[in-house]
Amino acid sequence: IKIEKELSSLYKRTFEPLHVPPELFQRLTGQFCNIQTLKTGQAYAAEDKTSVDDRLSILLKGKMKVSYRGHFLHNIYPCAFIDSPEFRSTQMNRGEKFQVTIIADDNCKFLCWSRERLTYFLESEPFLYEIFKYLIGKDITNKLYSLNDPTLNDKASKKIDRQPSLCSQLSVMQMRNSMASTSDSEDGLQMFLRGTSSASSL
């Protein structure tokens, strides 16, 4: 099984260590998904405007910047999900909007799945379903640590390999999906950031 050159790094770094067979990865990335690009400065999502229901994406190349009402939160690097907190939240509530803005900080390339068709496919592949649960939980946890340390660079982020805790997942979901409803003020943002710091300690 020959994996496309654009996807080989994603497979070797993310899926192969979890013993996902090449043919299963090829089915996952060969159906109901496509590779898309964004130029520097273009938006993947705009807070309070973009629906979270339609897609799930993994960054293949470049870097993206996540902000909330003009406040920088964290970066997204290759082989990380772009919208994992929103994907987890959508499993609970439909019809939500992104509560953050995600902008391409470089010329970016990403793999984008139709969320509905991906969910349908995963239901027929129990092994891959469990792999996705693990990867998304881990990605949410990594985003939480990035939120607590905005200076975390690409090299350091690659070394993070922590099991996701319920507390940390809920914290990032709150940050990425519910923070706007708690407070419109700068004080509200700072209170939340202090709260996530306490959550990671727990």
CSV table of N, CA and C in Angstrom, one decimal, residues 12 24 30 41 61 64 70 77-78 101 105 108 111 115 119-122 133-134 149 153 164-165 179 187-188 197:
chain,number,residue,atom,x,y,z
A,12,LYS,N,3.1,8.4,9.4
A,12,LYS,CA,4.3,7.9,10.2
A,12,LYS,C,4.3,8.5,11.6
A,24,LEU,N,-6.0,0.7,6.0
A,24,LEU,CA,-7.1,1.4,6.7
A,24,LEU,C,-6.9,2.9,6.7
A,30,GLY,N,-8.9,8.5,1.9
A,30,GLY,CA,-9.2,8.4,0.5
A,30,GLY,C,-10.7,8.7,0.2
A,41,GLY,N,-2.7,34.6,6.5
A,41,GLY,CA,-3.7,35.7,6.8
A,41,GLY,C,-5.2,35.3,6.6
A,61,LYS,N,0.7,21.1,6.9
A,61,LYS,CA,1.9,22.0,6.6
A,61,LYS,C,1.5,23.4,7.0
A,64,MET,N,-1.0,27.7,12.3
A,64,MET,CA,-2.2,28.5,12.4
A,64,MET,C,-2.2,29.1,13.8
A,70,GLY,N,-9.3,38.9,19.8
A,70,GLY,CA,-8.1,39.6,19.6
A,70,GLY,C,-7.0,39.2,20.6
A,77,TYR,N,0.2,23.3,15.0
A,77,TYR,CA,1.3,22.9,14.2
A,77,TYR,C,1.0,21.7,13.4
A,78,PRO,N,1.8,21.3,12.4
A,78,PRO,CA,1.5,20.1,11.6
A,78,PRO,C,1.2,18.9,12.4
A,101,THR,N,-11.2,32.5,16.8
A,101,THR,CA,-10.8,32.8,15.4
A,101,THR,C,-9.5,32.0,15.1
A,105,ASP,N,-1.1,31.4,9.9
A,105,ASP,CA,0.0,32.2,10.2
A,105,ASP,C,1.1,32.0,9.1
A,108,CYS,N,-0.7,27.4,4.5
A,108,CYS,CA,-1.1,26.2,5.2
A,108,CYS,C,-1.8,25.2,4.2
A,111,LEU,N,-5.8,18.5,5.8
A,111,LEU,CA,-6.7,17.4,5.4
A,111,LEU,C,-8.0,17.7,6.1
A,115,ARG,N,-17.6,16.0,8.4
A,115,ARG,CA,-17.8,15.5,9.7
A,115,ARG,C,-18.8,14.4,9.8
A,119,THR,N,-18.0,10.5,10.7
A,119,THR,CA,-18.6,9.9,11.9
A,119,THR,C,-19.3,8.6,11.4
A,120,TYR,N,-19.9,8.6,10.3
A,120,TYR,CA,-20.6,7.4,9.8
A,120,TYR,C,-19.5,6.3,9.5
A,121,PHE,N,-18.4,6.7,8.9
A,121,PHE,CA,-17.3,5.7,8.6
A,121,PHE,C,-16.7,5.1,9.9
A,122,LEU,N,-16.5,6.0,10.9
A,122,LEU,CA,-15.9,5.5,12.1
A,122,LEU,C,-16.8,4.5,12.9
A,133,LYS,N,-10.8,8.6,19.1
A,133,LYS,CA,-11.1,9.1,20.5
A,133,LYS,C,-9.9,9.4,21.2
A,134,TYR,N,-8.9,8.6,21.1
A,134,TYR,CA,-7.6,8.8,21.8
A,134,TYR,C,-6.9,10.0,21.2
A,149,ASP,N,0.9,27.8,28.3
A,149,ASP,CA,2.3,28.2,28.0
A,149,ASP,C,2.3,28.7,26.5
A,153,ASN,N,6.9,26.2,21.7
A,153,ASN,CA,7.3,26.2,20.3
A,153,ASN,C,7.0,24.9,19.6
A,164,PRO,N,-5.0,12.4,28.1
A,164,PRO,CA,-6.0,13.4,28.3
A,164,PRO,C,-6.8,13.1,29.6
A,165,SER,N,-6.9,14.1,30.5
A,165,SER,CA,-7.7,13.9,31.7
A,165,SER,C,-9.1,14.6,31.4
A,179,MET,N,-16.5,30.0,26.3
A,179,MET,CA,-15.9,31.2,27.0
A,179,MET,C,-16.6,32.5,26.6
A,187,ASP,N,-11.4,41.1,31.7
A,187,ASP,CA,-11.2,40.5,33.0
A,187,ASP,C,-11.7,39.0,33.0
A,188,GLY,N,-12.8,38.8,32.2
A,188,GLY,CA,-13.4,37.4,32.1
A,188,GLY,C,-12.4,36.5,31.5
A,197,SER,N,-5.3,27.1,34.3
A,197,SER,CA,-4.0,26.8,34.9
A,197,SER,C,-4.3,25.9,36.1
